[in-house]
CSV table of C-alpha atoms and ligand atoms in Angstrom, one decimal:
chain,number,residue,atom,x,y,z
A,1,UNK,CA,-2.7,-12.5,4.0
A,2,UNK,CA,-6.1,-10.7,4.4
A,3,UNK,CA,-6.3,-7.2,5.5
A,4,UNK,CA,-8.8,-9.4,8.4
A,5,UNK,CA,-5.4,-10.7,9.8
A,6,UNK,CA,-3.6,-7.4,9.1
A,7,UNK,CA,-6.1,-5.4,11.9
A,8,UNK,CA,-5.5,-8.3,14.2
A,9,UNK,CA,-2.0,-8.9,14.1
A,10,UNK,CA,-1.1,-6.9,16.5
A,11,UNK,CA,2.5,-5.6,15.9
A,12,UNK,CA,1.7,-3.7,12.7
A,13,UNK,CA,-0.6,-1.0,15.2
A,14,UNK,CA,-3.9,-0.2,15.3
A,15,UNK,CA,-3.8,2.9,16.5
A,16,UNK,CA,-0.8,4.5,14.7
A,17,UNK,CA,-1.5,7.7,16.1
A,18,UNK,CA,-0.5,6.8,19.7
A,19,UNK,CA,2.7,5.9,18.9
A,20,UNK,CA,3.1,9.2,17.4
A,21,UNK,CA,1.4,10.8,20.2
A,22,UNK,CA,3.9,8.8,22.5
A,23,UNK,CA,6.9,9.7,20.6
A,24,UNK,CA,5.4,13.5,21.2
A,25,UNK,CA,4.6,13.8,24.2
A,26,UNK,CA,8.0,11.2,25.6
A,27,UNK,CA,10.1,13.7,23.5
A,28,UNK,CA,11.5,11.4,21.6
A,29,UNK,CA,10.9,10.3,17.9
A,30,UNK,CA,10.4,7.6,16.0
A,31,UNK,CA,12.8,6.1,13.6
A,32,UNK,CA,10.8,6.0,10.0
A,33,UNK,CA,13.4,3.9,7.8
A,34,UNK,CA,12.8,3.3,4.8
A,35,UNK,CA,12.7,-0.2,3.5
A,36,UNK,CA,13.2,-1.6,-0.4
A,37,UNK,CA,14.2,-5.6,0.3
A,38,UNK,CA,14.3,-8.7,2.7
A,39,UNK,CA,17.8,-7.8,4.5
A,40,UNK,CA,17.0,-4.3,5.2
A,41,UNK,CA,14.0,-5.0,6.4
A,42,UNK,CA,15.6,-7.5,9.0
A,43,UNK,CA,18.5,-5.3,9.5
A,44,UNK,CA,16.1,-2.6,11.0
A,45,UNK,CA,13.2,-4.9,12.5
A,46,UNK,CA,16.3,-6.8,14.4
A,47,UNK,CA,17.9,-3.3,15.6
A,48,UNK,CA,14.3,-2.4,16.9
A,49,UNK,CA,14.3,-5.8,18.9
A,50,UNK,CA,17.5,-5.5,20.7
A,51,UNK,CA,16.7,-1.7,21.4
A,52,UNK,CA,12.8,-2.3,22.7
A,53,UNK,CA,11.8,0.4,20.2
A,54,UNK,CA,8.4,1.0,18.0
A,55,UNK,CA,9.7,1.8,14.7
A,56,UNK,CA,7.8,3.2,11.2
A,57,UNK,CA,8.9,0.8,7.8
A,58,UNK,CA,7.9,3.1,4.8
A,59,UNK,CA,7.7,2.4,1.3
A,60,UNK,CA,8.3,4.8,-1.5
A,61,UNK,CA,6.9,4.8,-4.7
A,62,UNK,CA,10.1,3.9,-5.9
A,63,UNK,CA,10.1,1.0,-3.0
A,64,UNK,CA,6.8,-0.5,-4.0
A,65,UNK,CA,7.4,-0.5,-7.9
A,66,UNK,CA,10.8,-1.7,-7.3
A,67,UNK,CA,10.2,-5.1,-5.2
A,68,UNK,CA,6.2,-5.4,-5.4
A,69,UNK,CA,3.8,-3.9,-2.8
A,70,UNK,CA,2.5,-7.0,-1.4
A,71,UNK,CA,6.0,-8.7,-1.4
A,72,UNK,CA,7.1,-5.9,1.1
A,73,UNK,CA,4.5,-6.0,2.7
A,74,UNK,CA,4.3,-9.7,3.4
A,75,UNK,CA,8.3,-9.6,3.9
A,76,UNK,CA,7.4,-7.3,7.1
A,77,UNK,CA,5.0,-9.2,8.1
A,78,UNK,CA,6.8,-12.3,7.8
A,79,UNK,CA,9.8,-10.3,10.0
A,80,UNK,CA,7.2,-9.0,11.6
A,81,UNK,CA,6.1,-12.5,13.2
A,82,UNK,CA,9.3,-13.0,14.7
A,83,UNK,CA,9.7,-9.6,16.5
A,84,UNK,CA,6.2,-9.6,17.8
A,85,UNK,CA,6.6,-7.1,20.6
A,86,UNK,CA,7.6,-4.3,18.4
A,87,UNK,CA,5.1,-1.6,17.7
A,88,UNK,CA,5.3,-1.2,13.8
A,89,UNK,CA,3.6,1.4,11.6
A,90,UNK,CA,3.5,0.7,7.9
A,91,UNK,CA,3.9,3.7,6.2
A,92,UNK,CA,3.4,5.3,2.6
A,93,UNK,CA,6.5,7.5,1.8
A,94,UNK,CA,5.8,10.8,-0.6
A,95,UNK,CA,2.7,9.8,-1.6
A,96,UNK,CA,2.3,11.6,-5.2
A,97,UNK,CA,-1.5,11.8,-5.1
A,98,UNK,CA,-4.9,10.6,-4.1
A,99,UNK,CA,-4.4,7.1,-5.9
A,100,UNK,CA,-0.9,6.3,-4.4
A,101,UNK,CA,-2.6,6.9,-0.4
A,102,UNK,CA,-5.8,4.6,-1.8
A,103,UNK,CA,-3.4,1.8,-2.8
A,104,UNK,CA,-1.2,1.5,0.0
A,105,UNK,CA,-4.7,1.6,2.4
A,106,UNK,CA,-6.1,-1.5,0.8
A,107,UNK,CA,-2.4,-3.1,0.8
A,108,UNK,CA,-2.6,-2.8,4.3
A,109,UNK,CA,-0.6,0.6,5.0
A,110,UNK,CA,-1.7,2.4,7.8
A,111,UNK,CA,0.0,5.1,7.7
A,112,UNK,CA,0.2,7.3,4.2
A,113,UNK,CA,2.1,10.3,3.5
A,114,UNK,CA,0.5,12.8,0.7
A,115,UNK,CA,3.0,15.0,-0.5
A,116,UNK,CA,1.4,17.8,-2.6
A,117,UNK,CA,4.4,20.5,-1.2
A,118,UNK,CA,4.8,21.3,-5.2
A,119,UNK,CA,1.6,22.7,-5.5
A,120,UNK,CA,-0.3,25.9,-4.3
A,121,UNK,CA,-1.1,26.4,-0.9
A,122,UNK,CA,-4.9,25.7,-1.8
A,123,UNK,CA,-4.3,22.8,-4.0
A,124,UNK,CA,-2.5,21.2,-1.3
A,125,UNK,CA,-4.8,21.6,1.1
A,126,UNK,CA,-7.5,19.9,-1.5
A,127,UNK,CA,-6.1,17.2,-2.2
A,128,UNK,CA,-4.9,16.6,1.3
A,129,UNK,CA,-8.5,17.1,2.6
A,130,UNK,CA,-9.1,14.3,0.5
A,131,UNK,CA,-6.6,11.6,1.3
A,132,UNK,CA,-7.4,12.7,5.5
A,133,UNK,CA,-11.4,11.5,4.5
A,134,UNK,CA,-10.4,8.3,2.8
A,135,UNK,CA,-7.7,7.6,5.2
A,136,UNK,CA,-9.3,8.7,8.3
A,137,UNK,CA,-12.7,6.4,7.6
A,138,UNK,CA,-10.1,3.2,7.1
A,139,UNK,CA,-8.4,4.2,10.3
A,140,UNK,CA,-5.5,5.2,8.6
A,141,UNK,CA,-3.6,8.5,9.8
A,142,UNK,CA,-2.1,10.8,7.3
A,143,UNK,CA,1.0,12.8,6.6
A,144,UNK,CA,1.0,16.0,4.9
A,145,UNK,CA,4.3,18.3,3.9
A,146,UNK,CA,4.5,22.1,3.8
A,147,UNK,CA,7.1,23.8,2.5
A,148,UNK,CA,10.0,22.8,0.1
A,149,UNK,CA,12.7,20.7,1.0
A,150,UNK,CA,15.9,21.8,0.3
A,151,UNK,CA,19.7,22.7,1.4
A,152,UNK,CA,20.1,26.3,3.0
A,153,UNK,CA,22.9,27.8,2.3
A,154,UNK,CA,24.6,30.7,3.2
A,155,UNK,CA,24.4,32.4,-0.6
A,156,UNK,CA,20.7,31.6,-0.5
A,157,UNK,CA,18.6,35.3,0.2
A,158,UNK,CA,16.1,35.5,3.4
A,159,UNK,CA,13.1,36.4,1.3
A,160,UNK,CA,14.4,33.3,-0.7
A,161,UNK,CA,14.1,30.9,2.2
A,162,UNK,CA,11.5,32.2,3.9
A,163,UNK,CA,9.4,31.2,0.7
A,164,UNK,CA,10.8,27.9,1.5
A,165,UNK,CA,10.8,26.6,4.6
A,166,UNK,CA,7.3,26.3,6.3
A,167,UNK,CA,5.9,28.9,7.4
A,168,UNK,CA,4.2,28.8,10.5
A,169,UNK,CA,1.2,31.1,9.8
A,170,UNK,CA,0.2,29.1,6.9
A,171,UNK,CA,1.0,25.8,8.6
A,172,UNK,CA,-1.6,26.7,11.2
A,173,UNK,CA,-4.3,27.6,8.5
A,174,UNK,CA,-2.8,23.8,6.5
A,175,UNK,CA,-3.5,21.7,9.5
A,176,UNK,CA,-6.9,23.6,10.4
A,177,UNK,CA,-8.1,23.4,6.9
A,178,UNK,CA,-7.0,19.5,6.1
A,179,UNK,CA,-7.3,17.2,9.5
A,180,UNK,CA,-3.9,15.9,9.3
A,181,UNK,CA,-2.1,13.9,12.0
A,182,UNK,CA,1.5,15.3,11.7
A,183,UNK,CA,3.3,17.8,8.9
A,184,UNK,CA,6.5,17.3,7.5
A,185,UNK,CA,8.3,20.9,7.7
A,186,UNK,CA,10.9,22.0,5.4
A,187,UNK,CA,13.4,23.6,7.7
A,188,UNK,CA,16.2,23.5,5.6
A,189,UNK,CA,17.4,19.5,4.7
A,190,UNK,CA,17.1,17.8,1.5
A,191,UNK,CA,17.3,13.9,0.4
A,192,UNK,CA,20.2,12.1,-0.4
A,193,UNK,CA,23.8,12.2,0.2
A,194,UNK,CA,24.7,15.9,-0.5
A,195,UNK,CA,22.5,17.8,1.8
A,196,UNK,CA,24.7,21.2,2.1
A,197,UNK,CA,28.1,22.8,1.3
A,198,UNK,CA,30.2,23.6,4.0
A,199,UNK,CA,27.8,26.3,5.2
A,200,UNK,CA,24.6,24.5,5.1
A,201,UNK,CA,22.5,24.3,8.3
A,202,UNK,CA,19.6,23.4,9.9
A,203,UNK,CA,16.7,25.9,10.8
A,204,UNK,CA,16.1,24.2,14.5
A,205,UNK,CA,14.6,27.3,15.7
A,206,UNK,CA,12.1,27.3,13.0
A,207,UNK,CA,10.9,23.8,14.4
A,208,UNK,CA,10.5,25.6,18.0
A,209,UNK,CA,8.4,27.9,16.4
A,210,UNK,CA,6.2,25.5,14.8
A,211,UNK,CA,5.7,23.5,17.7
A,212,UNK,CA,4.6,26.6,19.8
A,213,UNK,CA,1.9,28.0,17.3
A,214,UNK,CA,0.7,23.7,16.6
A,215,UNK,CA,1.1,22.4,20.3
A,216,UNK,CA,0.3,18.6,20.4
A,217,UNK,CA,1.0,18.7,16.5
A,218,UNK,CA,3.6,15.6,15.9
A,219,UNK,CA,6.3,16.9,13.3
A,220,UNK,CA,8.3,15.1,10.9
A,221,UNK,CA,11.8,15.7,9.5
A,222,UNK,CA,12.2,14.1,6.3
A,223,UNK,CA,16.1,14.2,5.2
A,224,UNK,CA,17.6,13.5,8.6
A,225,UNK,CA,20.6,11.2,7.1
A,226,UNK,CA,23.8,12.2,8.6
A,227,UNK,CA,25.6,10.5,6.2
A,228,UNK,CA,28.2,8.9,8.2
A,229,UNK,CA,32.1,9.6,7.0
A,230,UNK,CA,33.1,6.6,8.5
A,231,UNK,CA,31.1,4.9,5.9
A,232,UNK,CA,31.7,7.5,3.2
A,233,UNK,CA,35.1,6.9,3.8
A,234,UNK,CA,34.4,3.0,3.3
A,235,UNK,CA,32.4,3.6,-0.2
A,236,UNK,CA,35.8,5.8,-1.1
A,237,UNK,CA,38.3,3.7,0.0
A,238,UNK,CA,36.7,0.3,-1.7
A,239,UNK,CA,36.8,2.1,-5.3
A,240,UNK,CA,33.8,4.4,-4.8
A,241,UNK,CA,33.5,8.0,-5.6
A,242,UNK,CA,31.6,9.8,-2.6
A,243,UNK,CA,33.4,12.8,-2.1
A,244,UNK,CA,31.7,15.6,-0.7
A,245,UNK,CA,28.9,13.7,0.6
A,246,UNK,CA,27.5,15.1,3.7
A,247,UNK,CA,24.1,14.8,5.8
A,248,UNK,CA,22.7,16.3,8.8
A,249,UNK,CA,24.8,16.5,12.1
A,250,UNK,CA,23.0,13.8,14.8
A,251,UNK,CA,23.7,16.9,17.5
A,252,UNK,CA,21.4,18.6,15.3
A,253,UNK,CA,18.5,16.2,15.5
A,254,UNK,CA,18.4,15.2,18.9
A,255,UNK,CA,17.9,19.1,19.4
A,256,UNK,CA,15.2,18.9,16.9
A,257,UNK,CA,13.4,16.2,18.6
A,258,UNK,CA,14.1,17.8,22.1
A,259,UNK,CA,11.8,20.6,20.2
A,260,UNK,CA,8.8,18.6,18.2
A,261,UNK,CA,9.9,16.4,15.8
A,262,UNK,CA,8.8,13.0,16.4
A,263,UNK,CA,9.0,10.9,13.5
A,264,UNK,CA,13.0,11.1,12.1
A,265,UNK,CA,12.9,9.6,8.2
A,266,UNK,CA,16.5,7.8,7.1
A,267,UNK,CA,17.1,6.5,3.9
A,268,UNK,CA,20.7,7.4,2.7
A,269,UNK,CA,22.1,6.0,5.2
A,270,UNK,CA,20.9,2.5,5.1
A,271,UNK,CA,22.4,3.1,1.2
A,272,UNK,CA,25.3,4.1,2.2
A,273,UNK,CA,26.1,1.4,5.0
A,274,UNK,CA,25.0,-1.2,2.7
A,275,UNK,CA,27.1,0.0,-0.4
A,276,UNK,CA,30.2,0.4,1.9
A,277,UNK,CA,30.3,-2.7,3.1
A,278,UNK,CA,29.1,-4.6,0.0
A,279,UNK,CA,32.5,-2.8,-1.8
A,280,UNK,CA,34.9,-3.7,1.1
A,281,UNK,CA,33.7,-7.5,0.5
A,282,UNK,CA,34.4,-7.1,-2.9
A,283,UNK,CA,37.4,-5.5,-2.9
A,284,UNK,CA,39.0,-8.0,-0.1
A,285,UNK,CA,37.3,-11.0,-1.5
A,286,UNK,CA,37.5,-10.6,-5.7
A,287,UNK,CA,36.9,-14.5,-5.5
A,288,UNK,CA,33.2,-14.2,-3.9
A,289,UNK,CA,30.2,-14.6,-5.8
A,290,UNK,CA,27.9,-15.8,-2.8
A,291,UNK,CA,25.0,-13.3,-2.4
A,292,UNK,CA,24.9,-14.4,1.6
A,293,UNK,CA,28.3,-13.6,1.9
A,294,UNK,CA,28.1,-9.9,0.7
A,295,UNK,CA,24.3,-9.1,1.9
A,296,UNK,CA,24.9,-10.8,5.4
A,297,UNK,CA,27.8,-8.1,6.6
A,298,UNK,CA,25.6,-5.8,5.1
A,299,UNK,CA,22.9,-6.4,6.8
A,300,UNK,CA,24.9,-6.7,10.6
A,301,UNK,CA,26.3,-3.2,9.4
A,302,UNK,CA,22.6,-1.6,8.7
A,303,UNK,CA,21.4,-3.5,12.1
A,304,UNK,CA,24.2,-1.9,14.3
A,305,UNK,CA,24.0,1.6,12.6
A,306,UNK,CA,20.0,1.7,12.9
A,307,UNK,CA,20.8,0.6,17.1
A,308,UNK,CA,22.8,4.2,16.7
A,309,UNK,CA,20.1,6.1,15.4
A,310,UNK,CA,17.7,4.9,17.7
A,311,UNK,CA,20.4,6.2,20.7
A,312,UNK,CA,20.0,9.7,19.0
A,313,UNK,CA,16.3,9.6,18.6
A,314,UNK,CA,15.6,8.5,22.1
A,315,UNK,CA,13.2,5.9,20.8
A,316,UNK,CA,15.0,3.1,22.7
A,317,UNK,CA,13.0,1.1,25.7
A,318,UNK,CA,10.1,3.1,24.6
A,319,UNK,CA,7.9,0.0,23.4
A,320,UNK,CA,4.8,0.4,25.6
A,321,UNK,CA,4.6,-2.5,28.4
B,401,LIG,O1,12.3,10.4,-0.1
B,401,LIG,C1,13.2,9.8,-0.5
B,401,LIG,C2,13.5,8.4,-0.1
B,401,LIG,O2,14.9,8.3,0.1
B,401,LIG,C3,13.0,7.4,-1.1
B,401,LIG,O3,13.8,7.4,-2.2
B,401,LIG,O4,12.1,7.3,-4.1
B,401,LIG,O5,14.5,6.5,-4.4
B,401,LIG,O6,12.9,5.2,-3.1
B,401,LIG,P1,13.3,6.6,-3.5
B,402,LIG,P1,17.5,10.9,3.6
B,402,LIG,O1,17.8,11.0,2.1
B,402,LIG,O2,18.2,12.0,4.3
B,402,LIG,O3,17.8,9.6,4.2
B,402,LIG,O4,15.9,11.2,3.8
B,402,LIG,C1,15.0,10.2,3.6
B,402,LIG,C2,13.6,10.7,3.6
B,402,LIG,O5,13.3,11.9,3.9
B,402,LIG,C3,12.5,9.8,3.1
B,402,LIG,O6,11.3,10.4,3.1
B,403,LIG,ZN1,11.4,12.4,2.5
């Protein structure tokens, strides 16, 4: 498929930015999942459908070199075509640099994340500067993180996570200085399945804050898997070893998208849904060797639990008539 057909099929956008700004100004967010095969891709596309809601598909790094680029993308096409009233943004996930943002453009991405949180404050802003001027002259809109993502806990000092978490002063000066279209803001989550101890909590007041000193600034909270128990309880139960696994409250992020946030990015716990229910096939079924049989459920499971999150997110009935 040529990137011709891409601009005029119209559910991957063409104006990414007004969902965001939709999502912003509706007070709601979108869902950002992220997708890595066929089944998940369905799973979410089909939750979308039967909730009426836009929805971002992102691709790692990982994602692309894992399945191909252009066989994900053509798989969301493909799903794409049979779900043609909802809104979809194609998105690059922690983009590493310059060359990552470039390739997902010309596969037909338009939406990139460039994740240079590692580096100085300067350096992030150049090579964010440079991904907005490439991006912005293909119509793509951008993504840029400030801060460092990571658990708070209690033990950790203030001048500790202040050095952390984004700090709005700077993140004024960042989105001057670079032209981007939203921020990911470190306020205190982390990726994966162990987000905090017991005493680990989200910095929701910090988001206010950001939000006031950046008005009409969409935000984006990466790390926003709850990690359900139900389903670590499942992974557990089936001869799995989660314990301790533990994500972000979904009290907690509605209140964050009451206060800015408006694109939510889940990952773990399309993992976790799908591992839990691919080990309670197994373990009830020894016999089964069917692929369709274990990946099916799994995908039923991802579709319901992605309807969920779209409950919490407010994103539901918000595809534009
Ligand atoms: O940002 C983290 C996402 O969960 C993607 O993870 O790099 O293992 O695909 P991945
Ligand atoms: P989780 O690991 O909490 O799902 O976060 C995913 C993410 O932030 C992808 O960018
Ligand atoms: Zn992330």
């Amino acid at each position: 498929m040529s990137r011709f057909f891409h601009l005029f099929f119209m559910p991957i956008v063409k104006n990414p930015k007004d969902l965001l700004m939709d999502a912003y100004n509706g007070g709601y967010a979108l869902g950002a999942f992220n997708v890595n095969n066929m089944e998940i891709t369905q799973a979410i596309m089909m939750a979308h459908s039967a909730q009426k809601a836009p929805v971002v598909l992102q691709l790692s790094s990982g994602a692309r070199k894992y399945a191909n680029t252009k066989m994900l993308v053509d798989i969301i096409h493909s799903i794409a075509e049979q779900y043609p009233e909802v809104p979809i943004i194609i998105h690059q996930d922690h983009g590493a640099d310059f060359e990552t943002c470039k390739s997902a453009i010309e596969a037909g991405f338009n939406s990139v994340m460039i994740d240079a949180s590692h580096e100085s404050f300067a350096e992030n802003v150049r090579i964010t500067k440079e991904v907005v001027t490439y991006a912005h002259a293909h119509g793509v809109i951008v993504e840029a993180e400030l801060g460092k993502l990571g658990g708070i806990e209690e033990h950790v000092s203030v001048s500790e996570k202040e050095a952390r978490l984004t700090d709005p002063d700077e993140a004024i000066q960042f989105v001057q200085q670079t032209g981007c279209d939203t921020l990911a803001c470190a306020i205190g989550t982390s990726h994966g399945a162990y987000k905090f101890s017991s005493d680990g909590k989200v910095d929701v007041a910090r988001v206010i804050k950001l939000t006031e000193v950046l008005p009409g600034l969409p935000l984006v909270m990466h790390g926003s898997s709850s990690v359900p128990q139900e389903y670590v309880t499942m992974c557990n139960q089936y001869g799995g070893d989660l314990k301790g696994a533990r994500g972000v409250e979904e009290s907690t992020i509605s209140e964050a998208v009451k206060y800015g946030i408006s694109k939510v990015n889940i990952d773990t716990d399309l993992r976790i849904v799908m591992t839990a229910i691919i080990r309670k096939v197994f373990f009830e079924n020894p016999k089964e060797f069917d692929p369709r049989k274990y990946l099916g459920p799994a995908r039923d499971e991802i579709q319901k639990m992605v309807e969920h999150k779209i409950t919490v997110l407010g994103s539901a009935g918000k595809i534009r008539k």
